[in-house]
Coordinates of C-alpha atoms and ligand atoms in Angstrom, one line a residue:
X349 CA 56.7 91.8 92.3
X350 CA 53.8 89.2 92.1
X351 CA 51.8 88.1 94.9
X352 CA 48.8 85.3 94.8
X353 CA 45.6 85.9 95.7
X354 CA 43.5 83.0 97.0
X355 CA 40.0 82.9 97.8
X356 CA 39.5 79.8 100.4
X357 CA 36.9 77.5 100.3
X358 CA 37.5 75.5 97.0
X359 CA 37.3 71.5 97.3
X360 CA 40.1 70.7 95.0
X361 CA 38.8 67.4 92.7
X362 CA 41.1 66.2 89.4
X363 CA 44.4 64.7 88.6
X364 CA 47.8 66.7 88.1
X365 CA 51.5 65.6 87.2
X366 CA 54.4 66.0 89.3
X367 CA 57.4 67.4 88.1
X368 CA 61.3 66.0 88.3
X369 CA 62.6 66.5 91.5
X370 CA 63.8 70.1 92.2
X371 CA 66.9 68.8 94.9
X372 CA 67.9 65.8 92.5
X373 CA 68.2 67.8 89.5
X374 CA 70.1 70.4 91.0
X375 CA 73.6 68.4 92.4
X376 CA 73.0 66.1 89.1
X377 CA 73.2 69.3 86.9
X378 CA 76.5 69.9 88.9
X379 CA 77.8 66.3 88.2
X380 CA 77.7 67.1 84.6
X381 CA 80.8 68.8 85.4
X382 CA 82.4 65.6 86.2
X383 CA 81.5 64.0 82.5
X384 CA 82.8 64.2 78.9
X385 CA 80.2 64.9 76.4
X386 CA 76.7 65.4 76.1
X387 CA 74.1 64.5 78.5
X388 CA 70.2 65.1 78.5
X389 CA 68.5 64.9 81.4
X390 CA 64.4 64.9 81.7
X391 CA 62.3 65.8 84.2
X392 CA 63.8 69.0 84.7
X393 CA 61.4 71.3 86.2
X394 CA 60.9 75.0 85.3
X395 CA 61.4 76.9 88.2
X396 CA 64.0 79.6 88.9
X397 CA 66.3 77.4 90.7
X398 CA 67.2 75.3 87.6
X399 CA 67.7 78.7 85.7
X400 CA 70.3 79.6 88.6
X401 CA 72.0 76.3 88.2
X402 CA 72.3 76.6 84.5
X403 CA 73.3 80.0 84.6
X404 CA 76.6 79.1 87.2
X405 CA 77.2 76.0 84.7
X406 CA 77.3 77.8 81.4
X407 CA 79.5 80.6 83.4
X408 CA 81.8 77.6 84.0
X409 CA 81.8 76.8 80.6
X410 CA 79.1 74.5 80.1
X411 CA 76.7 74.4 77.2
X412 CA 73.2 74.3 78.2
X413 CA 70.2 73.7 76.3
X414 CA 66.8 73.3 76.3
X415 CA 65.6 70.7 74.0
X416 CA 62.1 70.4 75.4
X417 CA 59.7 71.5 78.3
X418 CA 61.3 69.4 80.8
X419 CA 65.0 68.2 79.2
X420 CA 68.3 69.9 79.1
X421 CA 71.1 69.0 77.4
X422 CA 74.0 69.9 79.4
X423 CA 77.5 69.4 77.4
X424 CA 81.1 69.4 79.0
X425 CA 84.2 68.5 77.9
X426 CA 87.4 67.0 79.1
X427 CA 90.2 69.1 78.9
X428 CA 88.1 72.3 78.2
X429 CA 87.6 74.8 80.5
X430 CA 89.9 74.0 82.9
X431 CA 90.7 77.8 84.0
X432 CA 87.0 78.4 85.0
X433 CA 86.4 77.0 88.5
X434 CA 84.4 80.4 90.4
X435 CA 80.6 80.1 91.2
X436 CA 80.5 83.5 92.1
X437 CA 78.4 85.6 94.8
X438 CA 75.8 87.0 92.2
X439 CA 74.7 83.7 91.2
X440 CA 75.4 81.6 94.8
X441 CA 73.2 84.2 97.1
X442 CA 70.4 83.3 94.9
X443 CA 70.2 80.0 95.8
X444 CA 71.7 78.1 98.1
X445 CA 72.2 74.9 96.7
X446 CA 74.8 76.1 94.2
X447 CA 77.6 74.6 97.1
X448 CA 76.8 71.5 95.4
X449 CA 79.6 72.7 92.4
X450 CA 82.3 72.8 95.1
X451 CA 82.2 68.6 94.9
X452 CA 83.0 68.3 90.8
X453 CA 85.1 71.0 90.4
X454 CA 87.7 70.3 92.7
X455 CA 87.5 66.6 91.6
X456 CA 87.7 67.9 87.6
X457 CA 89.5 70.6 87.6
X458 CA 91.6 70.5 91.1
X459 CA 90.1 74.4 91.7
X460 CA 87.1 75.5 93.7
X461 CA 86.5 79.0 94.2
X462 CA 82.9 78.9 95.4
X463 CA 81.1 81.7 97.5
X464 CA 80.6 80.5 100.7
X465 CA 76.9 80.2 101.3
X466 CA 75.3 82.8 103.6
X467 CA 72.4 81.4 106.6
X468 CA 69.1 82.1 105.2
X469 CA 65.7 82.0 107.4
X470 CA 65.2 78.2 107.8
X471 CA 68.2 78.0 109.9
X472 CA 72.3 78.6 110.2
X473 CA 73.2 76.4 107.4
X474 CA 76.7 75.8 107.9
X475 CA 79.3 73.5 105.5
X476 CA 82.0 72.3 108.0
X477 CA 80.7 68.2 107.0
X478 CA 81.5 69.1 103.0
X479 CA 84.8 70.8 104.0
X480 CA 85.7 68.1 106.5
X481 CA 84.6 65.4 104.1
X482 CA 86.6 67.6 100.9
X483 CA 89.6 67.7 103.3
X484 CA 89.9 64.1 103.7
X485 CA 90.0 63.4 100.3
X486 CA 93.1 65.7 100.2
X487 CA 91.7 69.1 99.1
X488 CA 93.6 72.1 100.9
X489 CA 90.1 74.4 101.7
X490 CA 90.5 77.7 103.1
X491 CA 88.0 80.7 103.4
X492 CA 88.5 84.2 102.2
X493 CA 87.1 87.0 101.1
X494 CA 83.4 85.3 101.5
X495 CA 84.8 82.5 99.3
X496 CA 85.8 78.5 100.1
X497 CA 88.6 78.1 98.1
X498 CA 89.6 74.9 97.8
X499 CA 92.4 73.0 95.5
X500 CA 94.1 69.5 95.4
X501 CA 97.0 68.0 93.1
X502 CA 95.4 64.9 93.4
X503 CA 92.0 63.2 95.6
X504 CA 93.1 60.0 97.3
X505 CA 90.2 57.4 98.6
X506 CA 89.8 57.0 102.2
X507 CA 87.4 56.6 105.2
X508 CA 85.0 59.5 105.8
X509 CA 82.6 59.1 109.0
X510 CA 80.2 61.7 108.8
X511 CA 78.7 62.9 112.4
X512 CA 75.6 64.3 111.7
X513 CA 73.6 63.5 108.0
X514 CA 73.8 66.3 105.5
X515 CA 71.9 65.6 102.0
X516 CA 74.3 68.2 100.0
X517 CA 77.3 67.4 101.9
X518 CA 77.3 63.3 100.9
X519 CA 76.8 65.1 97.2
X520 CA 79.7 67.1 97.6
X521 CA 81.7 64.5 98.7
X522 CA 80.3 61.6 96.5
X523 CA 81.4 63.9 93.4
X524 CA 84.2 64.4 94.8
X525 CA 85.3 60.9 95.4
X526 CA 84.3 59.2 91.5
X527 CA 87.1 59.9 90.2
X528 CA 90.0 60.1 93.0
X529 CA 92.0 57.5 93.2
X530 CA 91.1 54.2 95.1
X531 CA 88.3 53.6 97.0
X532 CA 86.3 56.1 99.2
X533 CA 83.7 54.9 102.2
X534 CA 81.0 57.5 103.7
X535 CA 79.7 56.6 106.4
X536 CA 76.5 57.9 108.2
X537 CA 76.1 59.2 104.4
X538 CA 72.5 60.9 103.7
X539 CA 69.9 58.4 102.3
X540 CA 67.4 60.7 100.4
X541 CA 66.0 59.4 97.3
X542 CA 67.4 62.8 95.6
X543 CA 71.1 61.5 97.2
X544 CA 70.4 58.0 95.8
X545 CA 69.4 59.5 92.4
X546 CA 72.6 61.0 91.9
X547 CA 74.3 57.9 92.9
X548 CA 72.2 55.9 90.3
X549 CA 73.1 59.0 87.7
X550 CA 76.8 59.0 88.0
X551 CA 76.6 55.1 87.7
X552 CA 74.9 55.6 84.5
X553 CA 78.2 58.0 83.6
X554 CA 80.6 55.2 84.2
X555 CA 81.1 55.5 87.8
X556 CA 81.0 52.8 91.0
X557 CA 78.9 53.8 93.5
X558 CA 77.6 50.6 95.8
X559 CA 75.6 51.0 98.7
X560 CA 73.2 53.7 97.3
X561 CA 70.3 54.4 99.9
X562 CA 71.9 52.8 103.0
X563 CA 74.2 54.4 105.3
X564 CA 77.3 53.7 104.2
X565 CA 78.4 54.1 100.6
X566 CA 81.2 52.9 99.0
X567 CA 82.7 54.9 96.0
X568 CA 85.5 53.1 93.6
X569 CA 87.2 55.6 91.5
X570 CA 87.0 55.3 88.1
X571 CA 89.2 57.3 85.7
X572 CA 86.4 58.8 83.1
X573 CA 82.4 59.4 83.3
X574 CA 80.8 59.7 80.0
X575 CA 77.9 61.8 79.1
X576 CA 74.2 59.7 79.1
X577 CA 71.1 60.2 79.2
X578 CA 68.7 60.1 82.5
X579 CA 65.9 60.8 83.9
X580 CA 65.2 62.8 87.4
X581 CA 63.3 61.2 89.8
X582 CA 59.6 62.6 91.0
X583 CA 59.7 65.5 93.3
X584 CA 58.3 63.7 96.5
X585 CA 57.6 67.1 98.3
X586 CA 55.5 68.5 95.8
X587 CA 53.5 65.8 95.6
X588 CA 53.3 66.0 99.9
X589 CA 52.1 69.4 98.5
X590 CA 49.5 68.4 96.5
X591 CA 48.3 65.6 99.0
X592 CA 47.5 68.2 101.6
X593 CA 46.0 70.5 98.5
X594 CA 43.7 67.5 99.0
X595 CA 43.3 66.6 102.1
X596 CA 42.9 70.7 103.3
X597 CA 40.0 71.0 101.3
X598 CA 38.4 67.6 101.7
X599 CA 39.1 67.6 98.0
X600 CA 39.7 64.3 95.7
X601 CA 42.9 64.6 94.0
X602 CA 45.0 61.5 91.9
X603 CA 48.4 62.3 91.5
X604 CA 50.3 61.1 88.5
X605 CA 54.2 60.5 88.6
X606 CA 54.5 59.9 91.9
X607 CA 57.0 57.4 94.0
X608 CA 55.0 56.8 96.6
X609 CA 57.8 54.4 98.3
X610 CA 59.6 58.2 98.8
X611 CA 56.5 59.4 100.6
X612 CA 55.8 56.5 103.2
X613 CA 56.6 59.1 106.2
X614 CA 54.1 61.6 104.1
X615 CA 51.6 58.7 103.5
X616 CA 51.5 57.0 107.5
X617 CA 50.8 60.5 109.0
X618 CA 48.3 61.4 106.6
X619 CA 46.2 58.0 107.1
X620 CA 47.2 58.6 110.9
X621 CA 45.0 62.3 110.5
X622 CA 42.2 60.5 108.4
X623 CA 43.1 61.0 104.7
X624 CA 42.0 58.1 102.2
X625 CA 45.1 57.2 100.5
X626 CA 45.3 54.5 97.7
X627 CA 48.2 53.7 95.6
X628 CA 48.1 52.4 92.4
X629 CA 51.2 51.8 90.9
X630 CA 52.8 55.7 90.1
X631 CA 49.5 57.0 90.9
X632 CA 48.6 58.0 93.9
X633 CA 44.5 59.2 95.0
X634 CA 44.1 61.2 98.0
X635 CA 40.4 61.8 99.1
X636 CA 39.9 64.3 101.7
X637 CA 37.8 63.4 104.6
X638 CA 34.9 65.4 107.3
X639 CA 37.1 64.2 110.6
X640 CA 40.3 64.5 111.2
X641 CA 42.6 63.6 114.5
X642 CA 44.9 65.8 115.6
X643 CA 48.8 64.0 115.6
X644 CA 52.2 64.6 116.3
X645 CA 55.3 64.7 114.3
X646 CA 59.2 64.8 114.2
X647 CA 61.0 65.9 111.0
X648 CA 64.0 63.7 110.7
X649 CA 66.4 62.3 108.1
X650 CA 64.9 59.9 105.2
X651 CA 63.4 57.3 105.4
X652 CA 61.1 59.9 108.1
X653 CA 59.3 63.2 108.0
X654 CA 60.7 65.4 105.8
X655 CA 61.7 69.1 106.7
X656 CA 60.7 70.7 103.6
X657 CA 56.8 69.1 104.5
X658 CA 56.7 70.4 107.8
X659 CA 55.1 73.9 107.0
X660 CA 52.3 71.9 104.4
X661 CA 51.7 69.8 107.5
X662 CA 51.5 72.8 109.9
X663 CA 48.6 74.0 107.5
X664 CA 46.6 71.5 107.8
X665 CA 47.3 71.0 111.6
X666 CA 46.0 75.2 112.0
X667 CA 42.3 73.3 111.0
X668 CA 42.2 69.6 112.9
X669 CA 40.5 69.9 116.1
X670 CA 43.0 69.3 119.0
X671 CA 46.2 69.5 120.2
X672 CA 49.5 68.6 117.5
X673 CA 53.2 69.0 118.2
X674 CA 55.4 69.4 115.0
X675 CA 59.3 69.3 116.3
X676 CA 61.9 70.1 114.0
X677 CA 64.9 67.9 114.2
X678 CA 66.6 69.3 111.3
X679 CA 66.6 73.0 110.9
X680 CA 65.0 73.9 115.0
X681 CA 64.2 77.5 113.9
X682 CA 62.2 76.7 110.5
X683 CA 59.1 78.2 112.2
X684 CA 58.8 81.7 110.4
X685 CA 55.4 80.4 108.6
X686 CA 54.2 79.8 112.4
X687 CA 54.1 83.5 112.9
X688 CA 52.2 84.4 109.4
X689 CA 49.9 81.6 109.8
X690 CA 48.6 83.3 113.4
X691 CA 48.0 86.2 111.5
X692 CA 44.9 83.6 109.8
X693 CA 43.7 82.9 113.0
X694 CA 45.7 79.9 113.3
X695 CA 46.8 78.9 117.3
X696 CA 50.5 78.0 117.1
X697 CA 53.0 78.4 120.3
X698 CA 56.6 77.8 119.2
X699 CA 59.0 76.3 121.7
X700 CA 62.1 75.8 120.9
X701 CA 62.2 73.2 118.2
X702 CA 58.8 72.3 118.6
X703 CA 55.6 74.0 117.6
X704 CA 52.4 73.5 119.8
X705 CA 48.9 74.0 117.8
X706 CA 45.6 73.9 118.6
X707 CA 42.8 73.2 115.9
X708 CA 41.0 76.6 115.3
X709 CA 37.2 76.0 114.2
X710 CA 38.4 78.1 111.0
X711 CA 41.1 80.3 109.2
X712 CA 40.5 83.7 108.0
X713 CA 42.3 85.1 104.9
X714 CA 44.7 88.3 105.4
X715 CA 47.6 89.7 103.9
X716 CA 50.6 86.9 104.5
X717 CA 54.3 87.3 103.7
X718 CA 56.4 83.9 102.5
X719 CA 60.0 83.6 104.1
X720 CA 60.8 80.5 102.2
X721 CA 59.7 78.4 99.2
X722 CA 58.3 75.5 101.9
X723 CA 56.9 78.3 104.0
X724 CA 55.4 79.6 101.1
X725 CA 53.6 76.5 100.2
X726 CA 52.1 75.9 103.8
X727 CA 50.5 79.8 103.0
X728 CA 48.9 78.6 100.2
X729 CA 47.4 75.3 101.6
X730 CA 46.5 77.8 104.5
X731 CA 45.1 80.3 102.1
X732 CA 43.0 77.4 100.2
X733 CA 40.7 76.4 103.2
X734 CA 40.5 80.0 104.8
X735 CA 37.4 82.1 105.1
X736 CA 37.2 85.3 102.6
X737 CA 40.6 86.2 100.6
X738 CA 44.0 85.8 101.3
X739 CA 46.7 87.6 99.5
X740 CA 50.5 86.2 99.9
X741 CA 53.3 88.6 99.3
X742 CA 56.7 87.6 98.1
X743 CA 56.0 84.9 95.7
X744 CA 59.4 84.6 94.1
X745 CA 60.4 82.2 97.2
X746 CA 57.5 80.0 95.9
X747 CA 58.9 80.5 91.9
X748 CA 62.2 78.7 93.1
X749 CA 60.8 75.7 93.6
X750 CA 57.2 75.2 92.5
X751 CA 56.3 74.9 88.6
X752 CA 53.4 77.4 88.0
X753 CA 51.8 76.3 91.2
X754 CA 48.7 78.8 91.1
X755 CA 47.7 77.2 87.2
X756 CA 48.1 73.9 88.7
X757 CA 46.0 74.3 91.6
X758 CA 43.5 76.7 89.5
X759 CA 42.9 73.3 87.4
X760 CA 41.9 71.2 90.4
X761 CA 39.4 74.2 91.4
X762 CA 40.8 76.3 93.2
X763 CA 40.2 80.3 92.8
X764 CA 43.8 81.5 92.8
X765 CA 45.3 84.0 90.5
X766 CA 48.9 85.5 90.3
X767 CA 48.6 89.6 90.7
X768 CA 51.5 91.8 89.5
X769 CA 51.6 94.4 91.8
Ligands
EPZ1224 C1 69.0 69.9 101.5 O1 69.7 71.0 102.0 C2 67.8 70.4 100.7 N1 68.3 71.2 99.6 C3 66.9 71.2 101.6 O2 65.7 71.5 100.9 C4 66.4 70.3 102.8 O3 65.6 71.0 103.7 C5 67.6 69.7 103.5 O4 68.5 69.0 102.6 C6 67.3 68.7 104.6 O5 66.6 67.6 104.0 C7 68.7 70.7 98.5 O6 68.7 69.5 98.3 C8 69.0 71.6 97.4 P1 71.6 69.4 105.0 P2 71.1 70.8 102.7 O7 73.1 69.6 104.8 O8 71.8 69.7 102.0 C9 73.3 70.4 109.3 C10 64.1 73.0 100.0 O9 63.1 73.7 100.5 N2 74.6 70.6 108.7 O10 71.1 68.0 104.8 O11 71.8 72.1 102.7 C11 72.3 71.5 109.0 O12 72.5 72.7 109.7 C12 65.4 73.0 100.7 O13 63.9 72.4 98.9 C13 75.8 70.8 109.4 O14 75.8 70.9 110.6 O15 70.8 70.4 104.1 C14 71.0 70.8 109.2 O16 70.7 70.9 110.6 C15 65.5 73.8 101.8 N3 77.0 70.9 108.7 C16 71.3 69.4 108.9 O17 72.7 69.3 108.9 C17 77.1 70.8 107.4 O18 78.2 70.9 106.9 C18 70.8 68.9 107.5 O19 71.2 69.9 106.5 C19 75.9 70.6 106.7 C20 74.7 70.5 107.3

């Protein structure tokens, strides 16, 4: 096992690339389920999720290739196949996201047999919208032996009000309804830019998808989806990841590939705590400032505050002088980085889904342990600006989703290293 070791204190001064988004590539890896022949798809990061994902694809019969550092050809084909339909607890328990299959198998191959997803340590993670969505579309879904198995002779159009927002769940049922039969409406449908970039991908394949980014979307089902080639979206968290990089050290970082039209939640509370920000077409500077005000936030559904930035955000809180609230509207009990980050010397009171912290004059480096790949990334922001050496344990959460994130910060100055121990 690897952990990184950090010693704090670096101002972190360049320019670095963001990678494809992590959470669009993985549903539109599952949509090529849905479509006949070849696609390639660029801006694939290389991070252990997408090796999951490619790993339940070819075990459902799906050619996947490599053809450079960041594009995969993925190949299906109608008609072939059509007996595999099981993402199967080895692969599932490694990553959550794999539910996103259930959605293009049933509508492909009229058989799900997916293992149903366990809680993990941001929260309960339940699927009752997908299978309540699924349902309505005509799919018979029953549980067993730890698996949602789900069939239908045939997925009719209709009406589908969600009645709370679920990003993988308006996947699931967005796949599901391309190619049923009529037309399908989702309301209170998920409006993240990783929701709207499958959208824009399966309309690439053939498909017609209108109202892409607003609440409701309207899905008209078409009768084939060919393969084509697309390319993923910016991942708007790790560049939130990298903006705090900067604005924790009081560093001067540009950041290239960036949609900073995804980030305006990200963007309005940094400027609100003192960080330059200037945007320049898909570049975005970030300079790092002496003063910073303490603020409040409220992690909600896109267009606001992102979950996945609330532990970066908590980071940089732990060093701004005065009193910030962080409440957690989506997953109340993603606080486990809370506890880690007192063990730096941060002062952070957790109540209920809110998190009280007062500005300490300084962090000190210790041994940390990550929970979770977000939780892992407000460690190392923490570990950046902390006092003496900090060493953070369990690394592989931060493999899932970050691309090599201890070379990438090393360029920009900062004295981490990756220690196999
Ligand atoms: C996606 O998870 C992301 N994962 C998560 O990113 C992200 O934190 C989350 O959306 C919220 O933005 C991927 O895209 C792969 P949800 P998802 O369904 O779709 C409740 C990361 O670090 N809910 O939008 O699984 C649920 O409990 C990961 O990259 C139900 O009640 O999240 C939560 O409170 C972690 N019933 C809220 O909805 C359901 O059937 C939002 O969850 C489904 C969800």
């Amino acid at each position: 096992m690897d952990k990184i070791v950090i010693e704090g204190g670096n101002c972190l001064e360049g320019s670095a690339r963001i990678n494809g988004a992590k959470n669009a590539a993985l549903p539109i890896m599952a949509a090529c389920l849905l479509l006949n022949g070849p696609s390639r798809i660029k801006g694939i990061p290389n991070i252990v999720d997408i090796q999951t994902q490619s790993e339940i694809l070819r075990n459902l019969g799906g050619e996947v290739k490599k053809l450079d550092d960041e594009t995969l050809e993925i190949i299906f084909r109608d008609g072939e196949n059509s007996d595999k339909f099981t993402a199967p607890y080895e692969l599932v328990r490694k990553m959550r996201a794999s539910i996103c299959v259930l959605g293009p198998l049933l509508s492909k191959r009229r058989r799900a047999k997916v293992s149903y997803p366990g809680g993990c340590v941001i929260g309960q993670r339940p699927i009752d919208l997908h299978i309540k969505g699924l349902s309505a579309l005509g799919a018979q879904i029953e549980t067993t032996e730890g698996y949602v198995n789900a069939s239908a002779d045939k997925l009719v159009g209709t009406n589908i009000s969600f009645t709370g927002k679920t990003v993988l769940g308006t996947c699931n049922v967005m796949t599901a309804a391309v190619l049923a039969e009529g037309t399908t409406t989702i309301e209170y449908a998920a409006c993240e830019p990783e929701v709207q970039d499958l959208a824009n991908f399966l309309n690439k394949a053939g498909a017609k998808i209108t109202g892409i980014g607003e609440s409701k979307l309207t899905i008209e089902g078409v009768q084939e989806l060919r393969g084509v080639d697309y390319e993923i979206i910016p991942d708007r968290i790790e560049a939130g990841t990298f903006m705090i990089a900067s604005a924790i050290t009081r560093g001067d970082i540009t950041l290239q590939n960036v949609r900073a039209d995804h980030l305006s939640a990200v963007i309005d509370k940094l400027r609100e705590t003192g960080v330059e920000i200037t945007i320049t077409g898909n570049e975005i500077r970030v300079k790092g400032n002496t003063v910073y005000h303490a603020v409040d936030l409220m992690t909600v559904p896109y267009p606001g505050m992102p979950t996945d930035m609330q532990a970066q955000f908590m980071a940089l809180l732990c060093i701004v002088e005065g009193k910030s609230i962080i409440t957690e509207k989506i997953f109340p009990d993603r606080f486990i980085h809370a506890a880690e980050l007192r063990r730096m010397g941060a002062d952070i009171r957790v109540d209920g889904p809110s998190a009280i912290i007062r500005g300490a004059p300084f962090l000190s480096g210790t041994e940390v342990m990550v929970s979770d790949l977000r939780a892992g990334a407000g460690l190392v922001l923490a570990g950046l600006v902390a006092k003496g050496t900090t060493h953070i344990h369990r690394v592989y959460h931060l493999d899932r989703g970050y691309e090599r994130l201890e070379d990438r910060l090393s360029k920009l100055g900062a004295a981490i290293k990756r220690v196999r121990v």
